[in-house]
Amino acid sequence: CVAFTEWMNFTFDPSENAHDVTGDDSIEGFRILMEQQRMGAIRIKSTELKNCTEMQDISEKIRTEIGRGRLCIRDDRDLYADVPLRNQMLKLLFSYSTPWLRLGLETLFGETIQPNDPKYDSPNKLSDGGKIPVGPAANRMNQALRNFIVIRVLSDKVVLSKYTRRLCKVPSGRFGEKYQKEIRTVVLY
């Protein structure tokens, strides 16, 4: 009866992280498998939607507007050094619910974001002055999403290495100016 109740609760209100529920290992394994299959099917559908003709047309129009300079980030904004701006962008993105934000990022970048993935551990923890929601399971996913956004959306290792040639961490002088200009454009794509 307890297993059935847990299964019904999961079916009608699946948690974002089924790994945090304690109980029978066989039931837990089944729940995790079902959640992964469900999320896999959703990812496939969202990728199909992203790649449909209508969405490709919209993406091309946005790229054109960015290329013409009609859609841009102001020149006086430094995405690397302006911590309040980064925090404002993080708050803006976290205004989406966590599952939708995760699905959108996974669809755009073509990879799965896991709560404890070490490749998205951020060495520079930013404090945004506000709180990103909820309990321990949601908090780990929110931290993973936050790190992903800082590492993959608000910066780009390829662009950074182009201007530092891996000799330093931050470009300066005219290379810094060129880097800032390019990163402002890359972030919009």
JSON list of C-alpha atoms in Angstrom, two decimals:
[
{"chain": "A", "resi": 1, "resn": "CYS", "atom": "CA", "xyz": [0.00, 0.00, 0.00]},
{"chain": "A", "resi": 2, "resn": "VAL", "atom": "CA", "xyz": [2.86, 2.40, 0.83]},
{"chain": "A", "resi": 3, "resn": "ALA", "atom": "CA", "xyz": [4.60, 1.62, -2.47]},
{"chain": "A", "resi": 4, "resn": "PHE", "atom": "CA", "xyz": [1.37, 2.23, -4.38]},
{"chain": "A", "resi": 5, "resn": "THR", "atom": "CA", "xyz": [0.85, 5.55, -2.58]},
{"chain": "A", "resi": 6, "resn": "GLU", "atom": "CA", "xyz": [4.40, 6.63, -3.38]},
{"chain": "A", "resi": 7, "resn": "TRP", "atom": "CA", "xyz": [3.97, 5.60, -7.02]},
{"chain": "A", "resi": 8, "resn": "MET", "atom": "CA", "xyz": [0.68, 7.55, -7.27]},
{"chain": "A", "resi": 9, "resn": "ASN", "atom": "CA", "xyz": [2.28, 10.63, -5.70]},
{"chain": "A", "resi": 10, "resn": "PHE", "atom": "CA", "xyz": [5.20, 10.37, -8.11]},
{"chain": "A", "resi": 11, "resn": "THR", "atom": "CA", "xyz": [2.88, 9.90, -11.10]},
{"chain": "A", "resi": 12, "resn": "PHE", "atom": "CA", "xyz": [0.78, 12.95, -10.33]},
{"chain": "A", "resi": 13, "resn": "ASP", "atom": "CA", "xyz": [3.51, 15.12, -8.83]},
{"chain": "A", "resi": 14, "resn": "PRO", "atom": "CA", "xyz": [6.93, 13.89, -9.96]},
{"chain": "A", "resi": 15, "resn": "SER", "atom": "CA", "xyz": [9.74, 15.54, -8.08]},
{"chain": "A", "resi": 16, "resn": "GLU", "atom": "CA", "xyz": [12.49, 17.15, -10.06]},
{"chain": "A", "resi": 17, "resn": "ASN", "atom": "CA", "xyz": [15.07, 14.97, -8.34]},
{"chain": "A", "resi": 18, "resn": "ALA", "atom": "CA", "xyz": [13.72, 11.53, -7.59]},
{"chain": "A", "resi": 19, "resn": "HIS", "atom": "CA", "xyz": [17.16, 10.59, -6.23]},
{"chain": "A", "resi": 20, "resn": "ASP", "atom": "CA", "xyz": [16.48, 12.34, -2.92]},
{"chain": "A", "resi": 21, "resn": "VAL", "atom": "CA", "xyz": [13.51, 10.19, -1.86]},
{"chain": "A", "resi": 22, "resn": "THR", "atom": "CA", "xyz": [14.40, 7.50, 0.62]},
{"chain": "A", "resi": 23, "resn": "GLY", "atom": "CA", "xyz": [12.78, 4.09, 0.65]},
{"chain": "A", "resi": 24, "resn": "ASP", "atom": "CA", "xyz": [12.98, 0.69, -0.98]},
{"chain": "A", "resi": 25, "resn": "ASP", "atom": "CA", "xyz": [15.88, 0.57, -3.46]},
{"chain": "A", "resi": 26, "resn": "SER", "atom": "CA", "xyz": [13.95, -1.41, -6.08]},
{"chain": "A", "resi": 27, "resn": "ILE", "atom": "CA", "xyz": [11.06, 1.06, -6.06]},
{"chain": "A", "resi": 28, "resn": "GLU", "atom": "CA", "xyz": [13.51, 3.95, -6.08]},
{"chain": "A", "resi": 29, "resn": "GLY", "atom": "CA", "xyz": [15.40, 2.50, -9.04]},
{"chain": "A", "resi": 30, "resn": "PHE", "atom": "CA", "xyz": [12.16, 2.07, -10.95]},
{"chain": "A", "resi": 31, "resn": "ARG", "atom": "CA", "xyz": [11.13, 5.65, -10.18]},
{"chain": "A", "resi": 32, "resn": "ILE", "atom": "CA", "xyz": [14.48, 7.00, -11.34]},
{"chain": "A", "resi": 33, "resn": "LEU", "atom": "CA", "xyz": [14.29, 4.95, -14.54]},
{"chain": "A", "resi": 34, "resn": "MET", "atom": "CA", "xyz": [10.75, 6.14, -15.27]},
{"chain": "A", "resi": 35, "resn": "GLU", "atom": "CA", "xyz": [11.74, 9.77, -14.64]},
{"chain": "A", "resi": 36, "resn": "GLN", "atom": "CA", "xyz": [14.78, 9.48, -16.92]},
{"chain": "A", "resi": 37, "resn": "GLN", "atom": "CA", "xyz": [12.68, 7.94, -19.69]},
{"chain": "A", "resi": 38, "resn": "ARG", "atom": "CA", "xyz": [10.05, 10.65, -19.32]},
{"chain": "A", "resi": 39, "resn": "MET", "atom": "CA", "xyz": [12.67, 13.40, -19.39]},
{"chain": "A", "resi": 40, "resn": "GLY", "atom": "CA", "xyz": [14.38, 11.77, -22.39]},
{"chain": "A", "resi": 41, "resn": "ALA", "atom": "CA", "xyz": [11.09, 11.77, -24.33]},
{"chain": "A", "resi": 42, "resn": "ILE", "atom": "CA", "xyz": [10.51, 15.42, -23.41]},
{"chain": "A", "resi": 43, "resn": "ARG", "atom": "CA", "xyz": [14.05, 16.35, -24.53]},
{"chain": "A", "resi": 44, "resn": "ILE", "atom": "CA", "xyz": [13.50, 14.63, -27.89]},
{"chain": "A", "resi": 45, "resn": "LYS", "atom": "CA", "xyz": [10.23, 16.53, -28.44]},
{"chain": "A", "resi": 46, "resn": "SER", "atom": "CA", "xyz": [11.79, 19.85, -27.47]},
{"chain": "A", "resi": 47, "resn": "THR", "atom": "CA", "xyz": [14.73, 19.25, -29.82]},
{"chain": "A", "resi": 48, "resn": "GLU", "atom": "CA", "xyz": [12.30, 18.44, -32.64]},
{"chain": "A", "resi": 49, "resn": "LEU", "atom": "CA", "xyz": [10.47, 21.68, -31.90]},
{"chain": "A", "resi": 50, "resn": "LYS", "atom": "CA", "xyz": [13.73, 23.65, -31.89]},
{"chain": "A", "resi": 51, "resn": "ASN", "atom": "CA", "xyz": [14.73, 22.16, -35.24]},
{"chain": "A", "resi": 52, "resn": "CYS", "atom": "CA", "xyz": [11.38, 22.66, -37.00]},
{"chain": "A", "resi": 53, "resn": "THR", "atom": "CA", "xyz": [11.24, 25.07, -39.95]},
{"chain": "A", "resi": 54, "resn": "GLU", "atom": "CA", "xyz": [9.29, 27.79, -38.14]},
{"chain": "A", "resi": 55, "resn": "MET", "atom": "CA", "xyz": [11.75, 27.93, -35.24]},
{"chain": "A", "resi": 56, "resn": "GLN", "atom": "CA", "xyz": [14.71, 27.93, -37.63]},
{"chain": "A", "resi": 57, "resn": "ASP", "atom": "CA", "xyz": [13.18, 30.92, -39.44]},
{"chain": "A", "resi": 58, "resn": "ILE", "atom": "CA", "xyz": [12.80, 32.78, -36.14]},
{"chain": "A", "resi": 59, "resn": "SER", "atom": "CA", "xyz": [16.38, 31.91, -35.13]},
{"chain": "A", "resi": 60, "resn": "GLU", "atom": "CA", "xyz": [17.68, 33.17, -38.46]},
{"chain": "A", "resi": 61, "resn": "LYS", "atom": "CA", "xyz": [15.80, 36.48, -38.06]},
{"chain": "A", "resi": 62, "resn": "ILE", "atom": "CA", "xyz": [17.28, 36.92, -34.57]},
{"chain": "A", "resi": 63, "resn": "ARG", "atom": "CA", "xyz": [20.79, 36.16, -35.89]},
{"chain": "A", "resi": 64, "resn": "THR", "atom": "CA", "xyz": [20.26, 38.72, -38.66]},
{"chain": "A", "resi": 65, "resn": "GLU", "atom": "CA", "xyz": [19.20, 41.40, -36.16]},
{"chain": "A", "resi": 66, "resn": "ILE", "atom": "CA", "xyz": [22.23, 40.63, -33.95]},
{"chain": "A", "resi": 67, "resn": "GLY", "atom": "CA", "xyz": [24.51, 40.77, -37.01]},
{"chain": "A", "resi": 68, "resn": "ARG", "atom": "CA", "xyz": [23.10, 44.15, -38.04]},
{"chain": "A", "resi": 69, "resn": "GLY", "atom": "CA", "xyz": [23.54, 45.49, -34.50]},
{"chain": "A", "resi": 70, "resn": "ARG", "atom": "CA", "xyz": [19.84, 46.10, -33.91]},
{"chain": "A", "resi": 71, "resn": "LEU", "atom": "CA", "xyz": [19.76, 43.59, -31.06]},
{"chain": "A", "resi": 72, "resn": "CYS", "atom": "CA", "xyz": [22.76, 44.09, -28.79]},
{"chain": "A", "resi": 73, "resn": "ILE", "atom": "CA", "xyz": [24.08, 44.57, -25.28]},
{"chain": "A", "resi": 74, "resn": "ARG", "atom": "CA", "xyz": [25.25, 48.10, -24.60]},
{"chain": "A", "resi": 75, "resn": "ASP", "atom": "CA", "xyz": [28.96, 48.80, -25.06]},
{"chain": "A", "resi": 76, "resn": "ASP", "atom": "CA", "xyz": [29.34, 50.12, -21.52]},
{"chain": "A", "resi": 77, "resn": "ARG", "atom": "CA", "xyz": [28.32, 46.75, -20.02]},
{"chain": "A", "resi": 78, "resn": "ASP", "atom": "CA", "xyz": [31.08, 44.32, -19.03]},
{"chain": "A", "resi": 79, "resn": "LEU", "atom": "CA", "xyz": [29.57, 40.85, -18.63]},
{"chain": "A", "resi": 80, "resn": "TYR", "atom": "CA", "xyz": [32.72, 39.47, -17.00]},
{"chain": "A", "resi": 81, "resn": "ALA", "atom": "CA", "xyz": [33.37, 42.15, -14.39]},
{"chain": "A", "resi": 82, "resn": "ASP", "atom": "CA", "xyz": [29.89, 43.58, -13.79]},
{"chain": "A", "resi": 83, "resn": "VAL", "atom": "CA", "xyz": [28.68, 41.24, -11.04]},
{"chain": "A", "resi": 84, "resn": "PRO", "atom": "CA", "xyz": [25.37, 43.07, -10.48]},
{"chain": "A", "resi": 85, "resn": "LEU", "atom": "CA", "xyz": [24.60, 42.74, -14.21]},
{"chain": "A", "resi": 86, "resn": "ARG", "atom": "CA", "xyz": [25.36, 39.00, -14.10]},
{"chain": "A", "resi": 87, "resn": "ASN", "atom": "CA", "xyz": [23.17, 38.60, -11.02]},
{"chain": "A", "resi": 88, "resn": "GLN", "atom": "CA", "xyz": [20.38, 40.54, -12.72]},
{"chain": "A", "resi": 89, "resn": "MET", "atom": "CA", "xyz": [20.62, 38.23, -15.75]},
{"chain": "A", "resi": 90, "resn": "LEU", "atom": "CA", "xyz": [20.60, 35.18, -13.46]},
{"chain": "A", "resi": 91, "resn": "LYS", "atom": "CA", "xyz": [17.49, 36.47, -11.66]},
{"chain": "A", "resi": 92, "resn": "LEU", "atom": "CA", "xyz": [15.83, 37.09, -15.01]},
{"chain": "A", "resi": 93, "resn": "LEU", "atom": "CA", "xyz": [16.56, 33.53, -16.17]},
{"chain": "A", "resi": 94, "resn": "PHE", "atom": "CA", "xyz": [15.52, 32.06, -12.81]},
{"chain": "A", "resi": 95, "resn": "SER", "atom": "CA", "xyz": [12.13, 33.75, -13.16]},
{"chain": "A", "resi": 96, "resn": "TYR", "atom": "CA", "xyz": [11.35, 30.66, -15.25]},
{"chain": "A", "resi": 97, "resn": "SER", "atom": "CA", "xyz": [10.44, 27.57, -13.27]},
{"chain": "A", "resi": 98, "resn": "THR", "atom": "CA", "xyz": [13.40, 25.26, -12.77]},
{"chain": "A", "resi": 99, "resn": "PRO", "atom": "CA", "xyz": [12.14, 22.39, -14.99]},
{"chain": "A", "resi": 100, "resn": "TRP", "atom": "CA", "xyz": [11.41, 24.78, -17.89]},
{"chain": "A", "resi": 101, "resn": "LEU", "atom": "CA", "xyz": [14.74, 26.57, -17.52]},
{"chain": "A", "resi": 102, "resn": "ARG", "atom": "CA", "xyz": [16.56, 23.24, -17.43]},
{"chain": "A", "resi": 103, "resn": "LEU", "atom": "CA", "xyz": [14.71, 21.94, -20.49]},
{"chain": "A", "resi": 104, "resn": "GLY", "atom": "CA", "xyz": [15.38, 25.15, -22.42]},
{"chain": "A", "resi": 105, "resn": "LEU", "atom": "CA", "xyz": [19.10, 25.13, -21.64]},
{"chain": "A", "resi": 106, "resn": "GLU", "atom": "CA", "xyz": [19.41, 21.42, -22.39]},
{"chain": "A", "resi": 107, "resn": "THR", "atom": "CA", "xyz": [17.62, 21.90, -25.71]},
{"chain": "A", "resi": 108, "resn": "LEU", "atom": "CA", "xyz": [19.69, 24.91, -26.76]},
{"chain": "A", "resi": 109, "resn": "PHE", "atom": "CA", "xyz": [23.05, 23.41, -25.76]},
{"chain": "A", "resi": 110, "resn": "GLY", "atom": "CA", "xyz": [22.28, 19.77, -26.63]},
{"chain": "A", "resi": 111, "resn": "GLU", "atom": "CA", "xyz": [23.41, 18.29, -23.35]},
{"chain": "A", "resi": 112, "resn": "THR", "atom": "CA", "xyz": [21.92, 17.08, -20.09]},
{"chain": "A", "resi": 113, "resn": "ILE", "atom": "CA", "xyz": [22.41, 19.13, -16.93]},
{"chain": "A", "resi": 114, "resn": "GLN", "atom": "CA", "xyz": [22.79, 17.02, -13.80]},
{"chain": "A", "resi": 115, "resn": "PRO", "atom": "CA", "xyz": [22.69, 18.40, -10.24]},
{"chain": "A", "resi": 116, "resn": "ASN", "atom": "CA", "xyz": [26.13, 17.13, -9.21]},
{"chain": "A", "resi": 117, "resn": "ASP", "atom": "CA", "xyz": [28.05, 17.36, -12.47]},
{"chain": "A", "resi": 118, "resn": "PRO", "atom": "CA", "xyz": [31.64, 18.41, -11.63]},
{"chain": "A", "resi": 119, "resn": "LYS", "atom": "CA", "xyz": [32.27, 19.95, -15.06]},
{"chain": "A", "resi": 120, "resn": "TYR", "atom": "CA", "xyz": [29.92, 22.78, -14.10]},
{"chain": "A", "resi": 121, "resn": "ASP", "atom": "CA", "xyz": [31.34, 23.50, -10.68]},
{"chain": "A", "resi": 122, "resn": "SER", "atom": "CA", "xyz": [31.99, 27.18, -10.64]},
{"chain": "A", "resi": 123, "resn": "PRO", "atom": "CA", "xyz": [35.19, 28.31, -8.92]},
{"chain": "A", "resi": 124, "resn": "ASN", "atom": "CA", "xyz": [33.83, 31.84, -8.56]},
{"chain": "A", "resi": 125, "resn": "LYS", "atom": "CA", "xyz": [30.65, 31.66, -6.52]},
{"chain": "A", "resi": 126, "resn": "LEU", "atom": "CA", "xyz": [28.58, 34.77, -7.14]},
{"chain": "A", "resi": 127, "resn": "SER", "atom": "CA", "xyz": [26.31, 36.25, -4.51]},
{"chain": "A", "resi": 128, "resn": "ASP", "atom": "CA", "xyz": [23.22, 37.76, -6.00]},
{"chain": "A", "resi": 129, "resn": "GLY", "atom": "CA", "xyz": [21.81, 39.31, -2.88]},
{"chain": "A", "resi": 130, "resn": "GLY", "atom": "CA", "xyz": [18.58, 37.40, -3.43]},
{"chain": "A", "resi": 131, "resn": "LYS", "atom": "CA", "xyz": [17.70, 33.81, -2.89]},
{"chain": "A", "resi": 132, "resn": "ILE", "atom": "CA", "xyz": [17.10, 31.21, -5.56]},
{"chain": "A", "resi": 133, "resn": "PRO", "atom": "CA", "xyz": [14.37, 28.89, -4.32]},
{"chain": "A", "resi": 134, "resn": "VAL", "atom": "CA", "xyz": [13.61, 26.09, -2.19]},
{"chain": "A", "resi": 135, "resn": "GLY", "atom": "CA", "xyz": [14.84, 22.89, -0.46]},
{"chain": "A", "resi": 136, "resn": "PRO", "atom": "CA", "xyz": [17.96, 20.76, -0.77]},
{"chain": "A", "resi": 137, "resn": "ALA", "atom": "CA", "xyz": [17.05, 18.86, -3.97]},
{"chain": "A", "resi": 138, "resn": "ALA", "atom": "CA", "xyz": [15.86, 21.95, -5.80]},
{"chain": "A", "resi": 139, "resn": "ASN", "atom": "CA", "xyz": [18.82, 23.88, -4.42]},
{"chain": "A", "resi": 140, "resn": "ARG", "atom": "CA", "xyz": [21.33, 21.45, -5.97]},
{"chain": "A", "resi": 141, "resn": "MET", "atom": "CA", "xyz": [19.58, 21.67, -9.35]},
{"chain": "A", "resi": 142, "resn": "ASN", "atom": "CA", "xyz": [19.39, 25.45, -9.09]},
{"chain": "A", "resi": 143, "resn": "GLN", "atom": "CA", "xyz": [23.11, 25.61, -8.28]},
{"chain": "A", "resi": 144, "resn": "ALA", "atom": "CA", "xyz": [23.88, 23.34, -11.25]},
{"chain": "A", "resi": 145, "resn": "LEU", "atom": "CA", "xyz": [21.75, 25.54, -13.53]},
{"chain": "A", "resi": 146, "resn": "ARG", "atom": "CA", "xyz": [23.36, 28.67, -12.13]},
{"chain": "A", "resi": 147, "resn": "ASN", "atom": "CA", "xyz": [26.86, 27.30, -12.74]},
{"chain": "A", "resi": 148, "resn": "PHE", "atom": "CA", "xyz": [25.87, 26.17, -16.24]},
{"chain": "A", "resi": 149, "resn": "ILE", "atom": "CA", "xyz": [24.55, 29.64, -17.06]},
{"chain": "A", "resi": 150, "resn": "VAL", "atom": "CA", "xyz": [27.68, 31.38, -15.73]},
{"chain": "A", "resi": 151, "resn": "ILE", "atom": "CA", "xyz": [30.06, 28.99, -17.52]},
{"chain": "A", "resi": 152, "resn": "ARG", "atom": "CA", "xyz": [28.19, 28.36, -20.79]},
{"chain": "A", "resi": 153, "resn": "VAL", "atom": "CA", "xyz": [25.76, 31.25, -21.33]},
{"chain": "A", "resi": 154, "resn": "LEU", "atom": "CA", "xyz": [27.44, 34.32, -19.84]},
{"chain": "A", "resi": 155, "resn": "SER", "atom": "CA", "xyz": [30.94, 33.38, -20.97]},
{"chain": "A", "resi": 156, "resn": "ASP", "atom": "CA", "xyz": [32.64, 31.30, -23.64]},
{"chain": "A", "resi": 157, "resn": "LYS", "atom": "CA", "xyz": [35.94, 29.47, -23.17]},
{"chain": "A", "resi": 158, "resn": "VAL", "atom": "CA", "xyz": [36.69, 29.51, -26.90]},
{"chain": "A", "resi": 159, "resn": "VAL", "atom": "CA", "xyz": [36.30, 33.29, -27.14]},
{"chain": "A", "resi": 160, "resn": "LEU", "atom": "CA", "xyz": [38.29, 33.77, -23.93]},
{"chain": "A", "resi": 161, "resn": "SER", "atom": "CA", "xyz": [41.19, 31.61, -25.13]},
{"chain": "A", "resi": 162, "resn": "LYS", "atom": "CA", "xyz": [41.16, 33.49, -28.46]},
{"chain": "A", "resi": 163, "resn": "TYR", "atom": "CA", "xyz": [42.02, 36.74, -26.66]},
{"chain": "A", "resi": 164, "resn": "THR", "atom": "CA", "xyz": [44.21, 35.40, -23.85]},
{"chain": "A", "resi": 165, "resn": "ARG", "atom": "CA", "xyz": [45.92, 32.60, -25.78]},
{"chain": "A", "resi": 166, "resn": "ARG", "atom": "CA", "xyz": [45.77, 30.79, -22.44]},
{"chain": "A", "resi": 167, "resn": "LEU", "atom": "CA", "xyz": [48.55, 33.02, -21.08]},
{"chain": "A", "resi": 168, "resn": "CYS", "atom": "CA", "xyz": [46.32, 34.76, -18.55]},
{"chain": "A", "resi": 169, "resn": "LYS", "atom": "CA", "xyz": [42.81, 34.48, -17.16]},
{"chain": "A", "resi": 170, "resn": "VAL", "atom": "CA", "xyz": [41.41, 37.83, -18.31]},
{"chain": "A", "resi": 171, "resn": "PRO", "atom": "CA", "xyz": [42.25, 39.75, -21.50]},
{"chain": "A", "resi": 172, "resn": "SER", "atom": "CA", "xyz": [43.29, 43.35, -21.06]},
{"chain": "A", "resi": 173, "resn": "GLY", "atom": "CA", "xyz": [43.93, 46.43, -23.15]},
{"chain": "A", "resi": 174, "resn": "ARG", "atom": "CA", "xyz": [42.79, 46.28, -26.74]},
{"chain": "A", "resi": 175, "resn": "PHE", "atom": "CA", "xyz": [42.33, 42.49, -26.43]},
{"chain": "A", "resi": 176, "resn": "GLY", "atom": "CA", "xyz": [40.00, 43.11, -23.50]},
{"chain": "A", "resi": 177, "resn": "GLU", "atom": "CA", "xyz": [37.94, 45.53, -25.57]},
{"chain": "A", "resi": 178, "resn": "LYS", "atom": "CA", "xyz": [37.72, 43.10, -28.47]},
{"chain": "A", "resi": 179, "resn": "TYR", "atom": "CA", "xyz": [36.83, 40.27, -26.08]},
{"chain": "A", "resi": 180, "resn": "GLN", "atom": "CA", "xyz": [34.05, 42.32, -24.48]},
{"chain": "A", "resi": 181, "resn": "LYS", "atom": "CA", "xyz": [32.60, 43.21, -27.87]},
{"chain": "A", "resi": 182, "resn": "GLU", "atom": "CA", "xyz": [32.61, 39.61, -29.05]},
{"chain": "A", "resi": 183, "resn": "ILE", "atom": "CA", "xyz": [31.27, 38.14, -25.78]},
{"chain": "A", "resi": 184, "resn": "ARG", "atom": "CA", "xyz": [28.36, 40.62, -25.80]},
{"chain": "A", "resi": 185, "resn": "THR", "atom": "CA", "xyz": [27.42, 39.25, -29.23]},
{"chain": "A", "resi": 186, "resn": "VAL", "atom": "CA", "xyz": [28.00, 35.58, -28.35]},
{"chain": "A", "resi": 187, "resn": "VAL", "atom": "CA", "xyz": [25.78, 35.82, -25.28]},
{"chain": "A", "resi": 188, "resn": "LEU", "atom": "CA", "xyz": [22.85, 36.92, -27.43]},
{"chain": "A", "resi": 189, "resn": "TYR", "atom": "CA", "xyz": [23.11, 33.90, -29.73]}
]
